[in-house]
Amino acid sequence: TYFGDAKEILLYLNNLNVDCIGIDCIETSVNEILKHKFYEKEIALGLLDSRSTSLEEPKEIASLLEKIAEYCQPISLYLTPNSGTEYRGYTNAVNKLKILEEVKEIFNQD
């Protein structure tokens, strides 16, 4: 579902007969996601902006994931970039992947 702001269709997506929903969290506000329960779904959250060279703070991303896990209660939770990492080149892609790794370590400690 990585096609932009999913605010208006989150309920529709949640009711689809699919196992996992991917949400671009750069375009879709996390506050909108927090309004929904995903009891029977896995959700993949594009919280890293792959179109930007700015680097996200791993602790902030892990905190958002914890909040989403608590409020939305999905079966599984995945962290991803919001789109392909080729837009800003190899170095930026590697930096974003390192952030994914750091967030995983922080998130799994809690």
mmCIF file of C-alpha atoms in Angstrom:
data_model
loop_
_atom_site.group_PDB
_atom_site.id
_atom_site.type_symbol
_atom_site.label_atom_id
_atom_site.label_comp_id
_atom_site.label_asym_id
_atom_site.label_seq_id
_atom_site.Cartn_x
_atom_site.Cartn_y
_atom_site.Cartn_z
ATOM 1 C CA THR A 1 0.000 0.000 0.000
ATOM 2 C CA TYR A 2 2.983 2.304 -0.318
ATOM 3 C CA PHE A 3 1.283 4.865 -2.515
ATOM 4 C CA GLY A 4 0.956 7.915 -0.319
ATOM 5 C CA ASP A 5 -1.296 9.060 2.487
ATOM 6 C CA ALA A 6 -3.504 6.132 3.534
ATOM 7 C CA LYS A 7 -5.454 8.121 6.146
ATOM 8 C CA GLU A 8 -8.773 7.917 4.312
ATOM 9 C CA ILE A 9 -8.520 4.198 3.535
ATOM 10 C CA LEU A 10 -6.951 2.674 6.660
ATOM 11 C CA LEU A 11 -10.234 1.105 7.735
ATOM 12 C CA TYR A 12 -10.747 -0.295 4.226
ATOM 13 C CA LEU A 13 -7.215 -1.701 4.147
ATOM 14 C CA ASN A 14 -7.659 -3.238 7.578
ATOM 15 C CA ASN A 15 -10.788 -5.037 6.375
ATOM 16 C CA LEU A 16 -9.133 -6.542 3.293
ATOM 17 C CA ASN A 17 -8.565 -10.303 3.241
ATOM 18 C CA VAL A 18 -4.777 -9.926 3.406
ATOM 19 C CA ASP A 19 -2.186 -10.906 5.990
ATOM 20 C CA CYS A 20 -0.073 -7.743 5.956
ATOM 21 C CA ILE A 21 -0.651 -4.079 5.243
ATOM 22 C CA GLY A 22 2.244 -1.816 4.294
ATOM 23 C CA ILE A 23 1.843 1.835 5.231
ATOM 24 C CA ASP A 24 4.021 4.737 4.129
ATOM 25 C CA CYS A 25 4.433 6.548 7.449
ATOM 26 C CA ILE A 26 6.182 9.489 5.843
ATOM 27 C CA GLU A 27 2.951 10.289 3.988
ATOM 28 C CA THR A 28 0.503 8.838 6.544
ATOM 29 C CA SER A 29 0.532 10.353 10.017
ATOM 30 C CA VAL A 30 1.308 7.909 12.806
ATOM 31 C CA ASN A 31 -1.516 9.576 14.743
ATOM 32 C CA GLU A 32 -3.941 8.306 12.083
ATOM 33 C CA ILE A 33 -2.535 4.785 12.354
ATOM 34 C CA LEU A 34 -2.971 4.884 16.141
ATOM 35 C CA LYS A 35 -6.728 5.267 15.655
ATOM 36 C CA HIS A 36 -6.970 1.681 14.378
ATOM 37 C CA LYS A 37 -6.594 -1.797 15.828
ATOM 38 C CA PHE A 38 -4.865 -4.355 13.611
ATOM 39 C CA TYR A 39 -5.654 -7.453 15.676
ATOM 40 C CA GLU A 40 -5.659 -9.918 12.790
ATOM 41 C CA LYS A 41 -3.031 -8.243 10.611
ATOM 42 C CA GLU A 42 0.660 -7.797 10.279
ATOM 43 C CA ILE A 43 1.668 -4.230 9.521
ATOM 44 C CA ALA A 44 4.783 -3.026 7.753
ATOM 45 C CA LEU A 45 5.539 0.592 8.535
ATOM 46 C CA GLY A 46 7.653 2.739 6.250
ATOM 47 C CA LEU A 47 9.006 4.984 8.992
ATOM 48 C CA LEU A 48 12.345 5.666 7.297
ATOM 49 C CA ASP A 49 12.234 8.241 4.520
ATOM 50 C CA SER A 50 14.260 6.676 1.730
ATOM 51 C CA ARG A 51 13.863 9.763 -0.452
ATOM 52 C CA SER A 52 15.698 11.916 2.081
ATOM 53 C CA THR A 53 19.333 11.892 3.094
ATOM 54 C CA SER A 54 18.380 13.053 6.593
ATOM 55 C CA LEU A 55 18.987 10.280 9.092
ATOM 56 C CA GLU A 56 16.274 9.339 11.537
ATOM 57 C CA GLU A 57 17.013 8.957 15.240
ATOM 58 C CA PRO A 58 16.811 5.222 16.076
ATOM 59 C CA LYS A 59 15.476 5.822 19.606
ATOM 60 C CA GLU A 60 12.632 7.960 18.258
ATOM 61 C CA ILE A 61 11.692 5.345 15.666
ATOM 62 C CA ALA A 62 11.805 2.565 18.285
ATOM 63 C CA SER A 63 9.571 4.662 20.540
ATOM 64 C CA LEU A 64 7.048 5.090 17.728
ATOM 65 C CA LEU A 65 7.090 1.342 17.075
ATOM 66 C CA GLU A 66 6.454 0.618 20.749
ATOM 67 C CA LYS A 67 3.527 3.008 20.782
ATOM 68 C CA ILE A 68 2.052 1.500 17.602
ATOM 69 C CA ALA A 69 2.541 -2.048 18.896
ATOM 70 C CA GLU A 70 0.769 -1.155 22.148
ATOM 71 C CA TYR A 71 -2.174 0.769 20.679
ATOM 72 C CA CYS A 72 -2.716 -1.039 17.356
ATOM 73 C CA GLN A 73 -1.913 -4.571 18.557
ATOM 74 C CA PRO A 74 -0.950 -6.142 15.221
ATOM 75 C CA ILE A 75 0.029 -9.811 14.970
ATOM 76 C CA SER A 76 3.461 -8.717 13.763
ATOM 77 C CA LEU A 77 5.135 -5.394 13.203
ATOM 78 C CA TYR A 78 7.750 -4.701 10.533
ATOM 79 C CA LEU A 79 9.898 -1.613 10.071
ATOM 80 C CA THR A 80 10.839 -0.647 6.518
ATOM 81 C CA PRO A 81 11.858 2.339 4.445
ATOM 82 C CA ASN A 82 8.843 4.083 2.928
ATOM 83 C CA SER A 83 9.894 3.188 -0.630
ATOM 84 C CA GLY A 84 12.824 1.815 -2.577
ATOM 85 C CA THR A 85 16.203 2.947 -1.315
ATOM 86 C CA GLU A 86 17.656 3.593 -4.780
ATOM 87 C CA TYR A 87 16.465 7.222 -4.924
ATOM 88 C CA ARG A 88 19.384 8.703 -2.982
ATOM 89 C CA GLY A 89 22.126 6.253 -3.879
ATOM 90 C CA TYR A 90 24.030 3.408 -2.288
ATOM 91 C CA THR A 91 25.551 5.316 0.651
ATOM 92 C CA ASN A 92 22.200 6.681 1.800
ATOM 93 C CA ALA A 93 20.610 3.241 1.406
ATOM 94 C CA VAL A 94 23.297 1.672 3.605
ATOM 95 C CA ASN A 95 22.836 4.423 6.202
ATOM 96 C CA LYS A 96 19.079 3.768 6.294
ATOM 97 C CA LEU A 97 19.678 0.023 6.662
ATOM 98 C CA LYS A 98 22.025 0.701 9.581
ATOM 99 C CA ILE A 99 19.233 2.687 11.225
ATOM 100 C CA LEU A 100 16.869 -0.274 10.725
ATOM 101 C CA GLU A 101 19.411 -2.480 12.487
ATOM 102 C CA GLU A 102 19.827 -0.035 15.387
ATOM 103 C CA VAL A 103 16.071 0.326 15.829
ATOM 104 C CA LYS A 104 15.674 -3.455 15.897
ATOM 105 C CA GLU A 105 18.262 -3.727 18.675
ATOM 106 C CA ILE A 106 16.595 -0.965 20.731
ATOM 107 C CA PHE A 107 13.074 -2.318 20.137
ATOM 108 C CA ASN A 108 14.020 -5.897 21.024
ATOM 109 C CA GLN A 109 15.636 -4.787 24.310
ATOM 110 C CA ASP A 110 12.311 -3.567 25.671
#
